[in-house]
mmCIF file with all atom_site columns, C-alpha atoms in Angstrom:
data_model
loop_
_atom_site.group_PDB
_atom_site.id
_atom_site.type_symbol
_atom_site.label_atom_id
_atom_site.label_alt_id
_atom_site.label_comp_id
_atom_site.label_asym_id
_atom_site.label_entity_id
_atom_site.label_seq_id
_atom_site.pdbx_PDB_ins_code
_atom_site.Cartn_x
_atom_site.Cartn_y
_atom_site.Cartn_z
_atom_site.occupancy
_atom_site.B_iso_or_equiv
_atom_site.pdbx_formal_charge
_atom_site.auth_seq_id
_atom_site.auth_comp_id
_atom_site.auth_asym_id
_atom_site.auth_atom_id
_atom_site.pdbx_PDB_model_num
ATOM 1   C CA . UNK A 1 1   ? 4.688   15.246  -15.025 1.00 64.00 ? 1   UNK A CA 1
ATOM 2   C CA . UNK A 1 2   ? 5.659   18.070  -12.125 1.00 72.00 ? 2   UNK A CA 1
ATOM 3   C CA . UNK A 1 3   ? 1.775   19.360  -12.371 1.00 82.00 ? 3   UNK A CA 1
ATOM 4   C CA . UNK A 1 4   ? -0.503  17.352  -10.167 1.00 85.00 ? 4   UNK A CA 1
ATOM 5   C CA . UNK A 1 5   ? -3.513  18.451  -13.338 1.00 88.00 ? 5   UNK A CA 1
ATOM 6   C CA . UNK A 1 6   ? -1.149  14.954  -14.928 1.00 92.00 ? 6   UNK A CA 1
ATOM 7   C CA . UNK A 1 7   ? -1.537  12.621  -11.700 1.00 95.00 ? 7   UNK A CA 1
ATOM 8   C CA . UNK A 1 8   ? -4.408  9.848   -10.769 1.00 95.00 ? 8   UNK A CA 1
ATOM 9   C CA . UNK A 1 9   ? -6.639  11.310  -8.637  1.00 94.00 ? 9   UNK A CA 1
ATOM 10  C CA . UNK A 1 10  ? -6.286  9.477   -5.145  1.00 95.00 ? 10  UNK A CA 1
ATOM 11  C CA . UNK A 1 11  ? -7.377  5.670   -5.442  1.00 96.00 ? 11  UNK A CA 1
ATOM 12  C CA . UNK A 1 12  ? -7.548  3.716   -2.030  1.00 95.00 ? 12  UNK A CA 1
ATOM 13  C CA . UNK A 1 13  ? -5.488  0.600   -2.465  1.00 96.00 ? 13  UNK A CA 1
ATOM 14  C CA . UNK A 1 14  ? -7.350  -2.196  -0.399  1.00 94.00 ? 14  UNK A CA 1
ATOM 15  C CA . UNK A 1 15  ? -11.349 -2.483  -0.243  1.00 91.00 ? 15  UNK A CA 1
ATOM 16  C CA . UNK A 1 16  ? -13.057 -1.316  3.110   1.00 81.00 ? 16  UNK A CA 1
ATOM 17  C CA . UNK A 1 17  ? -12.118 -3.959  5.236   1.00 79.00 ? 17  UNK A CA 1
ATOM 18  C CA . UNK A 1 18  ? -8.513  -4.081  3.796   1.00 69.00 ? 18  UNK A CA 1
ATOM 19  C CA . UNK A 1 19  ? -8.607  -7.367  2.701   1.00 77.00 ? 19  UNK A CA 1
ATOM 20  C CA . UNK A 1 20  ? -7.882  -7.425  -0.744  1.00 88.00 ? 20  UNK A CA 1
ATOM 21  C CA . UNK A 1 21  ? -7.462  -4.518  -3.644  1.00 93.00 ? 21  UNK A CA 1
ATOM 22  C CA . UNK A 1 22  ? -9.666  -2.017  -3.384  1.00 94.00 ? 22  UNK A CA 1
ATOM 23  C CA . UNK A 1 23  ? -12.154 -1.950  -7.020  1.00 93.00 ? 23  UNK A CA 1
ATOM 24  C CA . UNK A 1 24  ? -10.569 1.420   -7.722  1.00 94.00 ? 24  UNK A CA 1
ATOM 25  C CA . UNK A 1 25  ? -7.709  0.403   -9.177  1.00 95.00 ? 25  UNK A CA 1
ATOM 26  C CA . UNK A 1 26  ? -9.561  -1.465  -12.246 1.00 93.00 ? 26  UNK A CA 1
ATOM 27  C CA . UNK A 1 27  ? -9.596  2.065   -13.692 1.00 93.00 ? 27  UNK A CA 1
ATOM 28  C CA . UNK A 1 28  ? -5.791  2.089   -13.862 1.00 95.00 ? 28  UNK A CA 1
ATOM 29  C CA . UNK A 1 29  ? -4.887  1.110   -17.583 1.00 93.00 ? 29  UNK A CA 1
ATOM 30  C CA . UNK A 1 30  ? -3.879  -2.439  -17.826 1.00 94.00 ? 30  UNK A CA 1
ATOM 31  C CA . UNK A 1 31  ? -2.425  -0.645  -21.458 1.00 94.00 ? 31  UNK A CA 1
ATOM 32  C CA . UNK A 1 32  ? 0.165   1.938   -20.457 1.00 95.00 ? 32  UNK A CA 1
ATOM 33  C CA . UNK A 1 33  ? 3.356   2.223   -18.513 1.00 96.00 ? 33  UNK A CA 1
ATOM 34  C CA . UNK A 1 34  ? 3.400   5.026   -15.804 1.00 96.00 ? 34  UNK A CA 1
ATOM 35  C CA . UNK A 1 35  ? 4.552   5.620   -12.417 1.00 97.00 ? 35  UNK A CA 1
ATOM 36  C CA . UNK A 1 36  ? 3.226   4.962   -8.856  1.00 97.00 ? 36  UNK A CA 1
ATOM 37  C CA . UNK A 1 37  ? 3.932   6.541   -5.569  1.00 97.00 ? 37  UNK A CA 1
ATOM 38  C CA . UNK A 1 38  ? 1.665   4.862   -2.683  1.00 98.00 ? 38  UNK A CA 1
ATOM 39  C CA . UNK A 1 39  ? 0.842   7.476   0.412   1.00 97.00 ? 39  UNK A CA 1
ATOM 40  C CA . UNK A 1 40  ? -0.174  6.714   3.567   1.00 96.00 ? 40  UNK A CA 1
ATOM 41  C CA . UNK A 1 41  ? -2.660  9.105   4.380   1.00 95.00 ? 41  UNK A CA 1
ATOM 42  C CA . UNK A 1 42  ? -3.563  10.042  8.371   1.00 91.00 ? 42  UNK A CA 1
ATOM 43  C CA . UNK A 1 43  ? -5.900  9.526   10.153  1.00 88.00 ? 43  UNK A CA 1
ATOM 44  C CA . UNK A 1 44  ? -6.222  13.228  11.616  1.00 89.00 ? 44  UNK A CA 1
ATOM 45  C CA . UNK A 1 45  ? -6.634  15.826  8.267   1.00 90.00 ? 45  UNK A CA 1
ATOM 46  C CA . UNK A 1 46  ? -6.810  13.216  5.584   1.00 83.00 ? 46  UNK A CA 1
ATOM 47  C CA . UNK A 1 47  ? -7.812  15.960  3.051   1.00 86.00 ? 47  UNK A CA 1
ATOM 48  C CA . UNK A 1 48  ? -3.677  16.971  3.753   1.00 90.00 ? 48  UNK A CA 1
ATOM 49  C CA . UNK A 1 49  ? -1.192  13.979  5.765   1.00 92.00 ? 49  UNK A CA 1
ATOM 50  C CA . UNK A 1 50  ? -0.052  12.151  3.017   1.00 94.00 ? 50  UNK A CA 1
ATOM 51  C CA . UNK A 1 51  ? 3.766   11.204  3.348   1.00 96.00 ? 51  UNK A CA 1
ATOM 52  C CA . UNK A 1 52  ? 5.064   9.523   0.760   1.00 97.00 ? 52  UNK A CA 1
ATOM 53  C CA . UNK A 1 53  ? 6.045   6.288   0.753   1.00 97.00 ? 53  UNK A CA 1
ATOM 54  C CA . UNK A 1 54  ? 7.135   5.099   -2.376  1.00 97.00 ? 54  UNK A CA 1
ATOM 55  C CA . UNK A 1 55  ? 7.577   6.020   -5.679  1.00 97.00 ? 55  UNK A CA 1
ATOM 56  C CA . UNK A 1 56  ? 6.961   3.146   -8.770  1.00 96.00 ? 56  UNK A CA 1
ATOM 57  C CA . UNK A 1 57  ? 7.744   1.867   -12.433 1.00 96.00 ? 57  UNK A CA 1
ATOM 58  C CA . UNK A 1 58  ? 5.425   0.165   -14.877 1.00 97.00 ? 58  UNK A CA 1
ATOM 59  C CA . UNK A 1 59  ? 7.283   -0.136  -18.353 1.00 95.00 ? 59  UNK A CA 1
ATOM 60  C CA . UNK A 1 60  ? 4.631   0.082   -21.055 1.00 92.00 ? 60  UNK A CA 1
ATOM 61  C CA . UNK A 1 61  ? 4.980   -4.623  -22.757 1.00 94.00 ? 61  UNK A CA 1
ATOM 62  C CA . UNK A 1 62  ? 3.116   -6.413  -24.171 1.00 93.00 ? 62  UNK A CA 1
ATOM 63  C CA . UNK A 1 63  ? 3.278   -7.739  -20.596 1.00 94.00 ? 63  UNK A CA 1
ATOM 64  C CA . UNK A 1 64  ? 3.140   -5.214  -17.742 1.00 95.00 ? 64  UNK A CA 1
ATOM 65  C CA . UNK A 1 65  ? 0.946   -1.934  -17.241 1.00 96.00 ? 65  UNK A CA 1
ATOM 66  C CA . UNK A 1 66  ? 0.876   -0.047  -14.674 1.00 96.00 ? 66  UNK A CA 1
ATOM 67  C CA . UNK A 1 67  ? -2.474  -1.642  -13.194 1.00 96.00 ? 67  UNK A CA 1
ATOM 68  C CA . UNK A 1 68  ? -1.003  -4.873  -13.460 1.00 96.00 ? 68  UNK A CA 1
ATOM 69  C CA . UNK A 1 69  ? 2.429   -3.358  -11.507 1.00 97.00 ? 69  UNK A CA 1
ATOM 70  C CA . UNK A 1 70  ? 0.691   -2.539  -8.926  1.00 96.00 ? 70  UNK A CA 1
ATOM 71  C CA . UNK A 1 71  ? -2.027  -5.348  -7.885  1.00 96.00 ? 71  UNK A CA 1
ATOM 72  C CA . UNK A 1 72  ? 2.197   -7.634  -7.505  1.00 95.00 ? 72  UNK A CA 1
ATOM 73  C CA . UNK A 1 73  ? 2.359   -5.099  -4.350  1.00 95.00 ? 73  UNK A CA 1
ATOM 74  C CA . UNK A 1 74  ? -0.671  -7.260  -2.442  1.00 93.00 ? 74  UNK A CA 1
ATOM 75  C CA . UNK A 1 75  ? 1.159   -10.484 -3.294  1.00 90.00 ? 75  UNK A CA 1
ATOM 76  C CA . UNK A 1 76  ? 4.139   -9.261  -2.532  1.00 91.00 ? 76  UNK A CA 1
ATOM 77  C CA . UNK A 1 77  ? 3.633   -7.943  0.366   1.00 92.00 ? 77  UNK A CA 1
ATOM 78  C CA . UNK A 1 78  ? 2.300   -11.433 1.439   1.00 88.00 ? 78  UNK A CA 1
ATOM 79  C CA . UNK A 1 79  ? 5.410   -13.669 1.466   1.00 89.00 ? 79  UNK A CA 1
ATOM 80  C CA . UNK A 1 80  ? 6.785   -14.891 3.227   1.00 86.00 ? 80  UNK A CA 1
ATOM 81  C CA . UNK A 1 81  ? 10.610  -13.993 0.816   1.00 89.00 ? 81  UNK A CA 1
ATOM 82  C CA . UNK A 1 82  ? 8.575   -11.382 -0.565  1.00 86.00 ? 82  UNK A CA 1
ATOM 83  C CA . UNK A 1 83  ? 10.801  -6.831  -0.159  1.00 91.00 ? 83  UNK A CA 1
ATOM 84  C CA . UNK A 1 84  ? 11.282  -6.864  4.149   1.00 93.00 ? 84  UNK A CA 1
ATOM 85  C CA . UNK A 1 85  ? 10.657  -2.517  3.124   1.00 95.00 ? 85  UNK A CA 1
ATOM 86  C CA . UNK A 1 86  ? 6.981   -3.385  1.082   1.00 95.00 ? 86  UNK A CA 1
ATOM 87  C CA . UNK A 1 87  ? 6.036   -6.212  3.809   1.00 94.00 ? 87  UNK A CA 1
ATOM 88  C CA . UNK A 1 88  ? 6.753   -3.567  6.847   1.00 95.00 ? 88  UNK A CA 1
ATOM 89  C CA . UNK A 1 89  ? 4.654   -1.238  4.843   1.00 95.00 ? 89  UNK A CA 1
ATOM 90  C CA . UNK A 1 90  ? 1.957   -3.321  4.430   1.00 93.00 ? 90  UNK A CA 1
ATOM 91  C CA . UNK A 1 91  ? 1.960   -4.917  7.655   1.00 93.00 ? 91  UNK A CA 1
ATOM 92  C CA . UNK A 1 92  ? 1.853   -1.025  9.199   1.00 94.00 ? 92  UNK A CA 1
ATOM 93  C CA . UNK A 1 93  ? 0.350   0.790   7.062   1.00 94.00 ? 93  UNK A CA 1
ATOM 94  C CA . UNK A 1 94  ? -2.176  -1.212  4.552   1.00 92.00 ? 94  UNK A CA 1
ATOM 95  C CA . UNK A 1 95  ? -5.077  0.594   6.297   1.00 92.00 ? 95  UNK A CA 1
ATOM 96  C CA . UNK A 1 96  ? -3.766  4.024   5.008   1.00 95.00 ? 96  UNK A CA 1
ATOM 97  C CA . UNK A 1 97  ? -3.060  3.256   1.497   1.00 96.00 ? 97  UNK A CA 1
ATOM 98  C CA . UNK A 1 98  ? -3.651  4.828   -0.920  1.00 96.00 ? 98  UNK A CA 1
ATOM 99  C CA . UNK A 1 99  ? -1.948  5.624   -4.544  1.00 97.00 ? 99  UNK A CA 1
ATOM 100 C CA . UNK A 1 100 ? -1.628  8.192   -7.128  1.00 97.00 ? 100 UNK A CA 1
ATOM 101 C CA . UNK A 1 101 ? 0.298   6.895   -11.661 1.00 97.00 ? 101 UNK A CA 1
ATOM 102 C CA . UNK A 1 102 ? 1.805   8.717   -14.467 1.00 96.00 ? 102 UNK A CA 1
ATOM 103 C CA . UNK A 1 103 ? 0.427   7.393   -17.492 1.00 95.00 ? 103 UNK A CA 1
ATOM 104 C CA . UNK A 1 104 ? 3.666   7.646   -19.598 1.00 94.00 ? 104 UNK A CA 1
ATOM 105 C CA . UNK A 1 105 ? 4.759   5.730   -22.516 1.00 91.00 ? 105 UNK A CA 1
ATOM 106 C CA . UNK A 1 106 ? 8.162   5.945   -23.202 1.00 95.00 ? 106 UNK A CA 1
ATOM 107 C CA . UNK A 1 107 ? 10.441  3.316   -21.260 1.00 95.00 ? 107 UNK A CA 1
ATOM 108 C CA . UNK A 1 108 ? 12.893  5.527   -20.972 1.00 95.00 ? 108 UNK A CA 1
ATOM 109 C CA . UNK A 1 109 ? 11.369  8.276   -19.908 1.00 94.00 ? 109 UNK A CA 1
ATOM 110 C CA . UNK A 1 110 ? 9.480   5.785   -17.474 1.00 95.00 ? 110 UNK A CA 1
ATOM 111 C CA . UNK A 1 111 ? 12.721  5.044   -16.210 1.00 94.00 ? 111 UNK A CA 1
ATOM 112 C CA . UNK A 1 112 ? 13.911  8.792   -16.287 1.00 93.00 ? 112 UNK A CA 1
ATOM 113 C CA . UNK A 1 113 ? 11.727  9.584   -13.910 1.00 93.00 ? 113 UNK A CA 1
ATOM 114 C CA . UNK A 1 114 ? 10.723  6.480   -11.569 1.00 94.00 ? 114 UNK A CA 1
ATOM 115 C CA . UNK A 1 115 ? 14.835  7.605   -10.283 1.00 92.00 ? 115 UNK A CA 1
ATOM 116 C CA . UNK A 1 116 ? 14.130  11.145  -10.635 1.00 91.00 ? 116 UNK A CA 1
ATOM 117 C CA . UNK A 1 117 ? 11.415  11.434  -8.702  1.00 93.00 ? 117 UNK A CA 1
ATOM 118 C CA . UNK A 1 118 ? 13.365  9.138   -6.205  1.00 93.00 ? 118 UNK A CA 1
ATOM 119 C CA . UNK A 1 119 ? 16.333  10.862  -6.023  1.00 89.00 ? 119 UNK A CA 1
ATOM 120 C CA . UNK A 1 120 ? 14.509  13.998  -5.265  1.00 89.00 ? 120 UNK A CA 1
ATOM 121 C CA . UNK A 1 121 ? 12.453  12.595  -2.479  1.00 92.00 ? 121 UNK A CA 1
ATOM 122 C CA . UNK A 1 122 ? 14.247  9.251   -0.389  1.00 92.00 ? 122 UNK A CA 1
ATOM 123 C CA . UNK A 1 123 ? 10.693  7.498   -0.154  1.00 95.00 ? 123 UNK A CA 1
ATOM 124 C CA . UNK A 1 124 ? 11.643  5.496   3.077   1.00 95.00 ? 124 UNK A CA 1
ATOM 125 C CA . UNK A 1 125 ? 9.618   2.633   1.270   1.00 95.00 ? 125 UNK A CA 1
ATOM 126 C CA . UNK A 1 126 ? 12.370  2.555   -1.688  1.00 94.00 ? 126 UNK A CA 1
ATOM 127 C CA . UNK A 1 127 ? 15.185  0.216   -1.334  1.00 88.00 ? 127 UNK A CA 1
ATOM 128 C CA . UNK A 1 128 ? 17.558  1.077   -4.742  1.00 80.00 ? 128 UNK A CA 1
ATOM 129 C CA . UNK A 1 129 ? 17.827  5.081   -4.688  1.00 75.00 ? 129 UNK A CA 1
ATOM 130 C CA . UNK A 1 130 ? 19.439  5.594   -7.868  1.00 72.00 ? 130 UNK A CA 1
ATOM 131 C CA . UNK A 1 131 ? 22.164  7.737   -8.688  1.00 67.00 ? 131 UNK A CA 1
ATOM 132 C CA . UNK A 1 132 ? 24.687  7.498   -6.223  1.00 62.00 ? 132 UNK A CA 1
ATOM 133 C CA . UNK A 1 133 ? 24.076  10.573  -2.765  1.00 61.00 ? 133 UNK A CA 1
ATOM 134 C CA . UNK A 1 134 ? 26.599  10.679  -0.482  1.00 67.00 ? 134 UNK A CA 1
ATOM 135 C CA . UNK A 1 135 ? 26.009  12.490  2.391   1.00 68.00 ? 135 UNK A CA 1
ATOM 136 C CA . UNK A 1 136 ? 28.618  14.678  4.466   1.00 74.00 ? 136 UNK A CA 1
ATOM 137 C CA . UNK A 1 137 ? 29.409  14.519  7.917   1.00 83.00 ? 137 UNK A CA 1
ATOM 138 C CA . UNK A 1 138 ? 27.557  17.865  9.517   1.00 82.00 ? 138 UNK A CA 1
ATOM 139 C CA . UNK A 1 139 ? 28.982  20.464  10.430  1.00 85.00 ? 139 UNK A CA 1
ATOM 140 C CA . UNK A 1 140 ? 28.458  23.440  12.530  1.00 88.00 ? 140 UNK A CA 1
ATOM 141 C CA . UNK A 1 141 ? 27.767  26.220  10.937  1.00 84.00 ? 141 UNK A CA 1
ATOM 142 C CA . UNK A 1 142 ? 28.841  29.441  13.532  1.00 83.00 ? 142 UNK A CA 1
#
Protein backbone atom coordinates (compact mmCIF):
# COMPACT_ATOMS: atom_id res chain seq x y z
CA UNK A 1 0.00 0.00 0.00
CA UNK A 2 2.87 2.33 0.67
CA UNK A 3 4.31 1.90 -2.82
CA UNK A 4 3.28 4.35 -5.51
CA UNK A 5 2.39 1.61 -8.00
CA UNK A 6 -0.46 0.48 -5.73
CA UNK A 7 -2.16 3.86 -6.03
CA UNK A 8 -4.08 5.36 -8.94
CA UNK A 9 -2.64 8.11 -11.06
CA UNK A 10 -3.31 11.70 -10.01
CA UNK A 11 -6.85 12.72 -11.05
CA UNK A 12 -8.14 16.31 -11.27
CA UNK A 13 -11.26 16.55 -9.14
CA UNK A 14 -13.21 19.27 -10.97
CA UNK A 15 -13.60 19.90 -14.69
CA UNK A 16 -11.75 22.74 -16.42
CA UNK A 17 -14.52 25.23 -15.57
CA UNK A 18 -14.49 24.04 -11.93
CA UNK A 19 -18.26 23.77 -11.93
CA UNK A 20 -18.68 20.01 -11.92
CA UNK A 21 -16.81 16.81 -11.21
CA UNK A 22 -14.16 15.94 -13.77
CA UNK A 23 -15.04 13.19 -16.26
CA UNK A 24 -11.91 11.39 -15.01
CA UNK A 25 -13.72 10.67 -11.75
CA UNK A 26 -15.93 8.22 -13.65
CA UNK A 27 -12.87 6.02 -14.19
CA UNK A 28 -12.76 5.34 -10.44
CA UNK A 29 -14.19 1.89 -9.59
CA UNK A 30 -17.80 1.78 -8.49
CA UNK A 31 -17.56 -1.76 -7.14
CA UNK A 32 -14.69 -1.46 -4.65
CA UNK A 33 -13.80 0.33 -1.47
CA UNK A 34 -10.50 1.88 -0.56
CA UNK A 35 -8.61 4.87 0.74
CA UNK A 36 -8.31 8.17 -1.12
CA UNK A 37 -6.21 11.28 -0.69
CA UNK A 38 -7.07 14.79 -1.81
CA UNK A 39 -4.04 16.82 -2.88
CA UNK A 40 -3.59 20.51 -3.51
CA UNK A 41 -1.34 20.72 -6.58
CA UNK A 42 0.40 24.07 -6.64
CA UNK A 43 0.49 26.19 -9.79
CA UNK A 44 4.17 27.11 -9.61
CA UNK A 45 5.76 23.66 -9.91
CA UNK A 46 2.76 21.33 -10.38
CA UNK A 47 4.95 18.31 -11.15
CA UNK A 48 6.34 18.32 -7.58
CA UNK A 49 4.26 20.83 -5.63
CA UNK A 50 1.72 18.53 -3.96
CA UNK A 51 0.23 19.01 -0.53
CA UNK A 52 -1.82 16.32 1.16
CA UNK A 53 -5.02 18.08 2.21
CA UNK A 54 -7.42 15.31 3.23
CA UNK A 55 -7.46 11.53 3.63
CA UNK A 56 -10.67 9.53 3.55
CA UNK A 57 -12.08 6.07 3.04
CA UNK A 58 -14.91 4.31 1.29
CA UNK A 59 -15.84 0.92 2.57
CA UNK A 60 -16.90 -1.75 0.14
CA UNK A 61 -20.65 -2.24 0.59
CA UNK A 62 -23.66 -2.57 -1.71
CA UNK A 63 -24.35 1.11 -0.98
CA UNK A 64 -20.86 2.62 -0.92
CA UNK A 65 -17.75 2.56 -3.10
CA UNK A 66 -14.80 4.82 -3.90
CA UNK A 67 -16.41 6.64 -6.84
CA UNK A 68 -19.65 7.36 -5.01
CA UNK A 69 -17.85 8.54 -1.87
CA UNK A 70 -15.48 10.84 -3.74
CA UNK A 71 -18.35 12.43 -5.66
CA UNK A 72 -20.16 13.25 -2.40
CA UNK A 73 -17.56 15.88 -1.49
CA UNK A 74 -18.71 18.36 -4.14
CA UNK A 75 -22.26 18.26 -2.80
CA UNK A 76 -21.01 18.63 0.76
CA UNK A 77 -18.81 21.58 -0.16
CA UNK A 78 -21.89 23.43 -1.42
CA UNK A 79 -24.02 22.78 1.68
CA UNK A 80 -24.56 25.59 4.15
CA UNK A 81 -24.17 23.09 6.99
CA UNK A 82 -21.41 21.01 5.35
CA UNK A 83 -18.30 20.09 7.32
CA UNK A 84 -16.45 23.36 7.83
CA UNK A 85 -13.03 22.11 6.72
CA UNK A 86 -14.41 20.49 3.55
CA UNK A 87 -16.27 23.70 2.67
CA UNK A 88 -13.03 25.67 3.24
CA UNK A 89 -10.96 23.20 1.18
CA UNK A 90 -13.22 23.68 -1.83
CA UNK A 91 -13.70 27.40 -1.28
CA UNK A 92 -9.98 28.15 -1.39
CA UNK A 93 -8.42 25.27 -3.35
CA UNK A 94 -10.98 23.85 -5.79
CA UNK A 95 -8.95 24.97 -8.83
CA UNK A 96 -5.97 22.93 -7.61
CA UNK A 97 -7.71 19.89 -6.13
CA UNK A 98 -6.62 16.42 -7.25
CA UNK A 99 -6.92 12.97 -5.78
CA UNK A 100 -5.39 9.51 -5.79
CA UNK A 101 -6.92 6.31 -4.45
CA UNK A 102 -5.93 2.84 -3.30
CA UNK A 103 -8.41 0.03 -3.99
CA UNK A 104 -9.17 -2.46 -1.24
CA UNK A 105 -12.06 -4.84 -0.58
CA UNK A 106 -11.24 -5.67 3.06
CA UNK A 107 -13.24 -3.15 5.10
CA UNK A 108 -11.27 -3.75 8.28
CA UNK A 109 -8.04 -3.05 6.42
CA UNK A 110 -9.55 0.09 4.83
CA UNK A 111 -10.34 1.52 8.27
CA UNK A 112 -6.87 0.63 9.56
CA UNK A 113 -5.08 2.11 6.55
CA UNK A 114 -7.03 5.35 6.68
CA UNK A 115 -6.34 5.67 10.40
CA UNK A 116 -2.65 4.93 9.96
CA UNK A 117 -2.26 7.52 7.19
CA UNK A 118 -4.20 10.25 8.98
CA UNK A 119 -2.33 9.63 12.21
CA UNK A 120 1.04 9.70 10.41
CA UNK A 121 0.43 12.74 8.19
CA UNK A 122 -2.12 14.86 10.10
CA UNK A 123 -3.71 16.42 6.99
CA UNK A 124 -4.97 19.96 7.66
CA UNK A 125 -8.54 19.34 6.41
CA UNK A 126 -9.23 16.17 8.42
CA UNK A 127 -11.25 16.82 11.58
CA UNK A 128 -11.03 13.43 13.26
CA UNK A 129 -7.55 12.17 14.03
CA UNK A 130 -7.64 8.47 14.96
CA UNK A 131 -5.56 7.21 17.85
CA UNK A 132 -4.95 9.71 20.59
CA UNK A 133 -2.03 12.03 19.92
CA UNK A 134 -0.30 13.63 22.86
CA UNK A 135 1.42 16.87 21.95
CA UNK A 136 3.97 17.84 24.55
CA UNK A 137 5.11 21.36 25.33
CA UNK A 138 8.33 22.11 23.43
CA UNK A 139 11.47 22.24 25.52
CA UNK A 140 14.86 23.73 24.84
CA UNK A 141 17.40 21.22 23.62
CA UNK A 142 20.36 22.97 25.25
